Structures are given as structure tokens and as C-alpha cells.
């Protein structure tokens, strides 16, 4: 079975094509284009316009790279939520148009679950991980328990990527700020005290963001502030992930989301896993960030499990929760 997946929850618009051959997940193409606001944060309508302008070309490019014909596509999948309404609607509209014109079934999938399933699908040994999903808007610790992907911990305010981007914007960096903060942090050597807020397995960043901005106003060395932000937030993320692993008794950890590109975060989680005798996994970068391939793969898993969606019922759901999905494709 071959599925074309369209991702469009926020900044990124992506079209990926996956072939499912003897239960294997083969990525035939995965084309991503990222909306970068000239200044300020993301404006949902402008992002949606960006996606609408580029989507047709991305679909063609994805088909070309995959080397398949439109008539070889068996299924169209799209990110149904959670995300920004105008962006989700753009992706869903394109998916419906393709489904109707190609006369192929459509599937709507949960974006957060897709981040986890692409890890299981493409990394051989990764079977039953705790996922630390860190992106711009989302920060969640997710694992499978009793038929659902449950959120064991999550941010109580903003996502970690958002926290980094907000601080970056304050100091004049361009979006996405995470990689630039990572570079600055490499040159930091003095730890500045920052609030470390964990409540159970949940986490919060806004106090830390305010405190970091105050250090900046007091002319503390930027490299040291960035170093301290990373050390504090990543240690807290590692801690809640470890708690979820202990709680669920799982011995695999998987990273996902744009912030998973960060070497310091990877090192901390990897070390924690090693200390517990657990295995550490991280998909390739283009499968970690928001992408169409993961949407296509989850579409295949659901379709092969007998799940069906009518075009007239293919609504988007901005608040689609991870634990609303009935994960019938797993034992
Ligand atoms: P979502 O809708 O899932 O929240 P998103 O639009 O935020 O997704 P992603 O591509 O998953 O998209 O993540 C982007 C985020 O990752 C940005 O906040 C960016 O600053 C951050 N990021 C990217 N690379 C790094 C890095 N090396 N270190 C830290 N943060 C990074
Ligand atoms: Fe994401």
C-alpha cells in the first residue's frame, strides 16, 4: 500500500509518501517547507496562506521524488489536529480534493501520535517507547498504556521550542531560534540560577523565560544565559521522561519534534537511558520535525486496521488530544 500524507498543523507544510511493504515502513519522499514570519511569532492566517501557495507544488515534487504515479497512491492521509485552525483547514482541504479526484480513501490522523509511530515504523529496535515530544507548540511525554497513547506529562504553559523562540526573539535572533541558542550555549560556562518547575510529571517554562529575560536586561553574558536555559529546561524534560519510564516500566525512550535536533538534549536523555539500562532512539531530522511522511505512515496503520473516514466527516480538530485516539493497531 502507498499513502500520501499531508502535514499542516503549524509552521510547516509537508507532503510525504510512504510505501508499506510486508509491514515495513519505506519512506519514498518527504518534502517540507517552513513558513518563517519576517518578524514576531506565527500568524495563523499568514501561515495558512503560505501553505496554500506552496501545497500544489509540494505534492507534485513529492510524487516526482517518490517516482510513483498518482494512480499508484492507495490512500490520502492528513493531520487532523491538534494545531492552528487555518493551517489544519488548508491541509485538510487539499487532502479532500486529492481523495475525491483520485477516488481514493481519506484518513485523518493525530499529529502527536504520528510523531511516535514514525519512530516505531522506521527504527527497527524501537517497539514500545516512551516518547519525549518537544516541538514549538508541544511538549509532551507520551507512552502506550491500556489501548491508548497516554500523556504522562506535559507543559502547563508554553512548549519548549516556543520558550526558546520567545527568548531568541527578545535578543534579536531570527526564527527558528533553537539552533542559534544551541550555538551560543556551547560557549557558555557559567550557570545562572533559573526556576526549575516540575509538578508531578508536568512542567512549566514561563517563569524561566521571564528570569532569563531579566538576566539579559542586566547584561549577563548571553552565552551563559543560553547555556543555563538549556541546562535547566533539558534537565527538567529528562527528569519527567525518566519518571514516566519508571512509572510505565518501559525500557525504551524515543525523541521527536524539532527540539530533538539539539545535541545537548539528546546527550542528556541518552545518558539517562544508559543509566537505566534502557535504549535510546531518535529518528532522522526530517522525520523528527513536522513532516508528511509520519502522517502517511499513521494513515496506513489505521487504514490497515479497518478504520475508515468519510470525506464529509473529515473535520479538523484543533484540540485533538493524544489520548482521544483508539490505538486499535497495537496489541
Ligand atoms: P508543532 O506543531 O509540532 O509544535 P513546530 O511548528 O514547532 O511543530 P517543529 O519543526 O517540530 O515544528 O519544531 C520547531 C521548533 O524546534 C522551533 O521552536 C525551533 O526553535 C526548535 N528547534 C529546532 N532546532 C533546534 C535545536 N537544534 N535546538 C533547540 N531547538 C530547536
Ligand atoms: Fe509536531
Coordinates of C-alpha atoms and ligand atoms in Angstrom, one line a residue:
X1 CA 0.0 0.0 0.0
X2 CA 1.2 3.5 -0.8
X3 CA 0.0 6.5 1.1
X4 CA 0.4 10.2 0.5
X5 CA 0.4 12.2 3.8
X6 CA -0.1 16.0 4.2
X7 CA 1.1 17.7 7.4
X8 CA 0.0 21.2 8.2
X9 CA -0.6 21.9 11.9
X10 CA 1.6 25.0 12.3
X11 CA 4.7 26.5 10.7
X12 CA 5.4 23.6 8.4
X13 CA 3.7 22.2 5.4
X14 CA 4.8 18.8 4.3
X15 CA 4.0 16.1 1.8
X16 CA 5.4 12.6 2.3
X17 CA 4.8 9.3 0.5
X18 CA 5.2 6.0 2.3
X19 CA 5.1 2.5 1.0
X20 CA 4.1 -0.2 3.3
X21 CA 5.6 -3.5 2.1
X22 CA 5.4 -6.6 4.3
X23 CA 4.6 -4.4 7.3
X24 CA 7.8 -2.3 6.7
X25 CA 7.7 1.5 6.5
X26 CA 9.6 2.7 3.5
X27 CA 9.9 6.5 3.0
X28 CA 9.7 7.2 -0.7
X29 CA 9.6 11.0 -0.3
X30 CA 9.3 13.6 2.4
X31 CA 9.2 17.2 1.2
X32 CA 8.8 20.0 3.8
X33 CA 8.5 23.8 3.5
X34 CA 8.6 26.0 6.6
X35 CA 6.8 29.3 7.0
X36 CA 9.2 31.8 8.6
X37 CA 7.5 35.0 9.8
X38 CA 9.5 38.2 8.9
X39 CA 9.1 39.3 12.5
X40 CA 7.2 38.3 15.6
X41 CA 5.5 35.0 16.2
X42 CA 3.4 32.8 13.9
X43 CA 0.3 34.4 12.4
X44 CA -2.1 31.5 11.7
X45 CA -3.7 33.1 8.6
X46 CA -0.4 34.1 7.1
X47 CA 1.0 30.6 7.7
X48 CA -2.1 29.1 6.1
X49 CA -1.7 31.3 3.1
X50 CA 1.9 30.2 2.8
X51 CA 0.8 26.6 2.9
X52 CA -1.9 27.2 0.3
X53 CA 0.5 28.8 -2.1
X54 CA 3.1 26.0 -1.9
X55 CA 1.0 22.9 -1.4
X56 CA 0.3 22.0 -5.0
X57 CA 4.0 22.2 -5.9
X58 CA 4.9 20.2 -2.9
X59 CA 2.5 17.5 -3.8
X60 CA 4.0 17.3 -7.4
X61 CA 7.5 17.4 -6.0
X62 CA 6.8 14.6 -3.5
X63 CA 5.3 12.5 -6.3
X64 CA 8.3 13.1 -8.5
X65 CA 10.9 12.3 -5.8
X66 CA 9.0 9.1 -4.9
X67 CA 8.9 8.1 -8.6
X68 CA 5.3 7.0 -8.4
X69 CA 2.3 7.9 -10.4
X70 CA -0.8 9.5 -8.9
X71 CA -2.7 6.4 -9.8
X72 CA -0.4 4.2 -7.6
X73 CA -1.5 6.1 -4.5
X74 CA -3.9 4.0 -2.4
X75 CA -4.7 6.3 0.4
X76 CA -4.6 10.1 1.3
X77 CA -3.8 11.0 4.9
X78 CA -3.8 14.4 6.6
X79 CA -3.0 15.9 10.0
X80 CA -6.5 16.3 11.6
X81 CA -5.1 18.1 14.7
X82 CA -4.1 19.4 17.1
X83 CA -2.9 22.7 15.6
X84 CA -3.8 26.1 14.2
X85 CA -7.3 26.1 12.6
X86 CA -6.4 27.9 9.3
X87 CA -3.3 25.7 8.8
X88 CA -5.2 22.5 9.5
X89 CA -8.0 23.5 7.2
X90 CA -5.6 24.1 4.3
X91 CA -4.1 20.7 4.6
X92 CA -7.5 19.0 5.1
X93 CA -8.9 20.8 2.0
X94 CA -6.1 19.6 -0.2
X95 CA -6.4 16.1 1.2
X96 CA -10.2 16.0 0.4
X97 CA -9.6 17.4 -3.1
X98 CA -7.0 14.7 -3.8
X99 CA -9.1 12.0 -2.3
X100 CA -12.1 12.9 -4.4
X101 CA -10.3 13.5 -7.6
X102 CA -8.2 10.3 -7.3
X103 CA -11.2 8.4 -5.9
X104 CA -9.0 7.1 -3.1
X105 CA -9.9 6.8 0.6
X106 CA -9.0 9.5 3.1
X107 CA -7.7 9.2 6.7
X108 CA -7.4 11.9 9.3
X109 CA -4.6 11.3 11.9
X110 CA -3.5 12.7 15.2
X111 CA -0.3 14.7 14.8
X112 CA 1.3 13.8 18.1
X113 CA 0.6 10.1 17.7
X114 CA 2.2 10.3 14.2
X115 CA 5.5 11.6 15.8
X116 CA 5.6 8.4 17.9
X117 CA 4.5 5.9 15.2
X118 CA 7.1 7.1 12.7
X119 CA 9.8 6.3 15.3
X120 CA 8.4 2.8 15.7
X121 CA 8.0 2.4 12.0
X122 CA 11.4 3.4 10.8
X123 CA 13.7 2.4 13.7
X124 CA 14.0 -1.4 13.8
X125 CA 14.5 -2.0 17.5
X126 CA 12.1 0.7 18.7
X127 CA 9.0 -1.2 19.7
X128 CA 7.3 0.3 22.8
X129 CA 9.0 3.6 23.7
X130 CA 8.2 6.5 26.0
X131 CA 8.2 9.5 23.6
X132 CA 9.6 12.8 24.6
X133 CA 7.9 15.1 22.1
X134 CA 9.5 18.5 22.1
X135 CA 8.5 21.0 19.4
X136 CA 7.4 24.6 19.2
X137 CA 3.9 24.4 20.5
X138 CA 4.0 20.9 22.0
X139 CA 5.9 19.4 24.9
X140 CA 4.6 16.0 26.0
X141 CA 5.8 12.7 27.4
X142 CA 3.7 10.0 25.7
X143 CA 3.5 6.2 26.1
X144 CA 1.2 3.4 25.3
X145 CA -0.9 2.1 28.1
X146 CA -4.2 0.2 28.0
X147 CA -5.1 0.7 24.4
X148 CA -4.2 4.4 24.2
X149 CA -1.3 6.7 23.9
X150 CA -1.4 8.5 27.2
X151 CA 0.1 11.8 28.1
X152 CA 2.0 11.2 31.3
X153 CA 3.5 14.7 31.5
X154 CA 3.2 17.9 29.5
X155 CA 3.8 21.6 29.6
X156 CA 1.4 23.6 31.7
X157 CA 2.1 26.8 29.8
X158 CA 4.2 27.0 26.6
X159 CA 6.1 24.4 24.6
X160 CA 9.9 24.2 25.0
X161 CA 10.5 25.3 21.4
X162 CA 8.2 28.3 21.9
X163 CA 10.2 29.2 25.1
X164 CA 13.4 29.1 23.1
X165 CA 11.9 31.1 20.2
X166 CA 10.5 33.7 22.6
X167 CA 13.8 34.3 24.3
X168 CA 15.5 34.3 21.0
X169 CA 13.2 36.9 19.6
X170 CA 13.8 39.1 22.7
X171 CA 17.5 39.1 22.0
X172 CA 17.1 39.7 18.2
X173 CA 17.5 36.2 16.8
X174 CA 15.6 35.1 13.7
X175 CA 13.1 32.2 13.9
X176 CA 13.8 29.4 14.4
X177 CA 15.9 30.4 17.4
X178 CA 16.5 27.0 19.0
X179 CA 19.6 26.2 16.8
X180 CA 21.1 29.7 17.4
X181 CA 20.6 29.4 21.1
X182 CA 22.3 25.9 21.0
X183 CA 25.3 27.5 19.3
X184 CA 25.5 30.3 21.9
X185 CA 25.1 27.8 24.7
X186 CA 28.1 25.9 23.5
X187 CA 30.2 28.9 24.5
X188 CA 28.6 29.3 27.9
X189 CA 30.5 28.2 31.0
X190 CA 28.8 29.8 34.0
X191 CA 25.5 28.5 35.2
X192 CA 23.0 31.2 36.2
X193 CA 20.2 30.1 38.6
X194 CA 16.8 29.7 36.8
X195 CA 13.5 28.4 38.1
X196 CA 13.1 24.7 37.7
X197 CA 9.4 23.9 37.7
X198 CA 8.1 20.4 37.7
X199 CA 4.7 19.4 39.1
X200 CA 4.4 15.6 39.2
X201 CA 5.3 14.8 35.6
X202 CA 4.2 18.2 34.2
X203 CA 6.5 21.0 33.5
X204 CA 6.3 24.8 33.1
X205 CA 8.6 27.3 31.3
X206 CA 7.2 30.8 31.6
X207 CA 8.9 31.6 35.0
X208 CA 12.2 30.5 33.5
X209 CA 11.6 32.6 30.4
X210 CA 10.9 35.8 32.5
X211 CA 14.0 35.1 34.6
X212 CA 16.2 34.6 31.5
X213 CA 14.9 37.9 30.1
X214 CA 15.8 39.7 33.3
X215 CA 19.3 38.3 33.1
X216 CA 19.5 39.7 29.6
X217 CA 18.3 43.1 30.8
X218 CA 21.0 43.0 33.5
X219 CA 23.6 42.4 30.7
X220 CA 24.6 39.0 31.8
X221 CA 26.7 37.1 29.3
X222 CA 24.4 35.9 26.5
X223 CA 26.3 32.6 26.1
X224 CA 25.9 31.9 29.8
X225 CA 22.1 32.7 29.8
X226 CA 21.6 30.3 26.8
X227 CA 23.7 27.7 28.5
X228 CA 21.7 28.0 31.7
X229 CA 18.3 27.9 29.8
X230 CA 19.4 24.6 28.1
X231 CA 20.8 23.0 31.2
X232 CA 17.7 23.8 33.2
X233 CA 14.9 23.1 30.7
X234 CA 16.6 19.9 29.3
X235 CA 17.3 18.6 32.8
X236 CA 13.6 19.0 33.7
X237 CA 12.5 17.4 30.4
X238 CA 14.9 14.5 31.1
X239 CA 13.5 14.1 34.6
X240 CA 9.9 13.9 33.7
X241 CA 10.8 11.4 30.9
X242 CA 12.6 9.3 33.4
X243 CA 9.7 9.4 35.8
X244 CA 7.3 8.3 33.0
X245 CA 9.7 5.4 32.1
X246 CA 9.8 4.3 35.8
X247 CA 6.0 4.7 36.1
X248 CA 5.2 2.7 33.0
X249 CA 8.1 0.2 33.4
X250 CA 9.3 0.8 29.8
X251 CA 12.9 0.4 28.7
X252 CA 12.9 2.5 25.5
X253 CA 12.9 6.2 25.0
X254 CA 12.3 8.0 21.7
X255 CA 12.8 11.7 20.9
X256 CA 10.5 13.6 18.5
X257 CA 9.8 17.2 17.5
X258 CA 12.1 20.0 16.2
X259 CA 13.9 20.4 19.6
X260 CA 15.1 16.8 19.3
X261 CA 17.8 18.1 16.9
X262 CA 19.5 19.6 19.9
X263 CA 22.7 17.8 20.8
X264 CA 22.6 18.7 24.5
X265 CA 19.0 17.4 24.9
X266 CA 19.9 14.2 23.1
X267 CA 23.0 13.7 25.2
X268 CA 21.1 14.2 28.5
X269 CA 18.3 11.8 27.6
X270 CA 20.7 9.3 26.1
X271 CA 22.8 9.3 29.4
X272 CA 19.6 8.9 31.5
X273 CA 18.6 5.9 29.3
X274 CA 22.0 4.3 29.6
X275 CA 22.0 4.8 33.4
X276 CA 18.7 2.9 33.5
X277 CA 19.8 0.2 31.1
X278 CA 17.2 1.5 28.6
X279 CA 17.6 2.0 24.8
X280 CA 17.6 5.5 23.3
X281 CA 16.2 6.3 19.8
X282 CA 15.9 9.3 17.7
X283 CA 14.6 9.4 14.1
X284 CA 16.5 11.3 11.3
X285 CA 15.9 15.0 11.5
X286 CA 13.4 15.2 8.6
X287 CA 11.3 12.6 10.5
X288 CA 11.6 14.4 13.8
X289 CA 10.3 17.8 12.7
X290 CA 6.7 18.2 11.4
X291 CA 6.5 16.1 8.2
X292 CA 4.1 14.5 5.8
X293 CA 5.8 11.0 5.9
X294 CA 4.8 10.4 9.6
X295 CA 1.2 11.4 8.7
X296 CA 1.2 9.0 5.8
X297 CA 2.6 6.1 7.9
X298 CA -0.1 6.6 10.7
X299 CA -2.7 6.7 7.9
X300 CA -1.6 3.3 6.7
X301 CA -1.6 1.8 10.2
X302 CA -5.1 3.0 10.8
X303 CA -6.4 2.0 7.4
X304 CA -4.9 -1.5 7.6
X305 CA -6.7 -1.8 10.9
X306 CA -10.1 -1.3 9.4
X307 CA -10.5 2.3 10.4
X308 CA -12.4 4.4 7.8
X309 CA -13.3 8.1 7.4
X310 CA -15.8 9.6 5.1
X311 CA -14.8 12.8 3.3
X312 CA -17.9 14.5 4.7
X313 CA -16.8 13.6 8.2
X314 CA -13.2 14.6 7.8
X315 CA -13.4 17.7 10.1
X316 CA -10.3 19.1 11.6
X317 CA -10.0 19.2 15.4
X318 CA -7.7 22.0 16.8
X319 CA -7.7 20.4 20.2
X320 CA -7.4 16.8 19.1
X321 CA -5.9 15.1 22.3
X322 CA -3.3 12.3 22.0
X323 CA -5.4 10.1 24.4
X324 CA -8.6 10.5 22.3
X325 CA -7.2 8.1 19.7
X326 CA -8.3 4.5 20.0
X327 CA -5.0 2.7 19.2
X328 CA -6.5 -0.5 17.8
X329 CA -3.5 -1.2 15.6
X330 CA -1.4 -2.2 18.7
X331 CA -1.9 -5.2 20.9
Ligands
LIG1 P1 4.4 21.6 16.3 O1 3.2 22.0 15.6 O2 4.5 20.1 16.4 O3 4.5 22.3 17.7 P2 6.5 23.2 15.1 O4 5.9 24.0 14.1 O5 7.0 23.8 16.3 O6 5.6 21.9 15.5 P3 9.0 21.5 14.7 O7 9.7 21.5 13.4 O8 8.6 20.2 15.3 O9 7.7 22.4 14.4 O10 9.8 22.3 15.8 C1 10.3 23.6 15.6 C2 10.9 24.1 16.9 O11 12.1 23.4 17.1 C3 11.3 25.6 16.9 O12 10.8 26.1 18.2 C4 12.8 25.6 16.9 O13 13.4 26.7 17.6 C5 13.1 24.3 17.6 N1 14.5 23.8 17.2 C6 14.9 23.4 16.0 N2 16.2 23.0 16.1 C7 16.6 23.2 17.4 C8 17.8 22.9 18.1 N3 18.9 22.5 17.4 N4 17.8 23.2 19.4 C9 16.7 23.6 20.0 N5 15.5 23.8 19.4 C10 15.5 23.6 18.1
LIG2 FE1 5.0 18.3 15.7

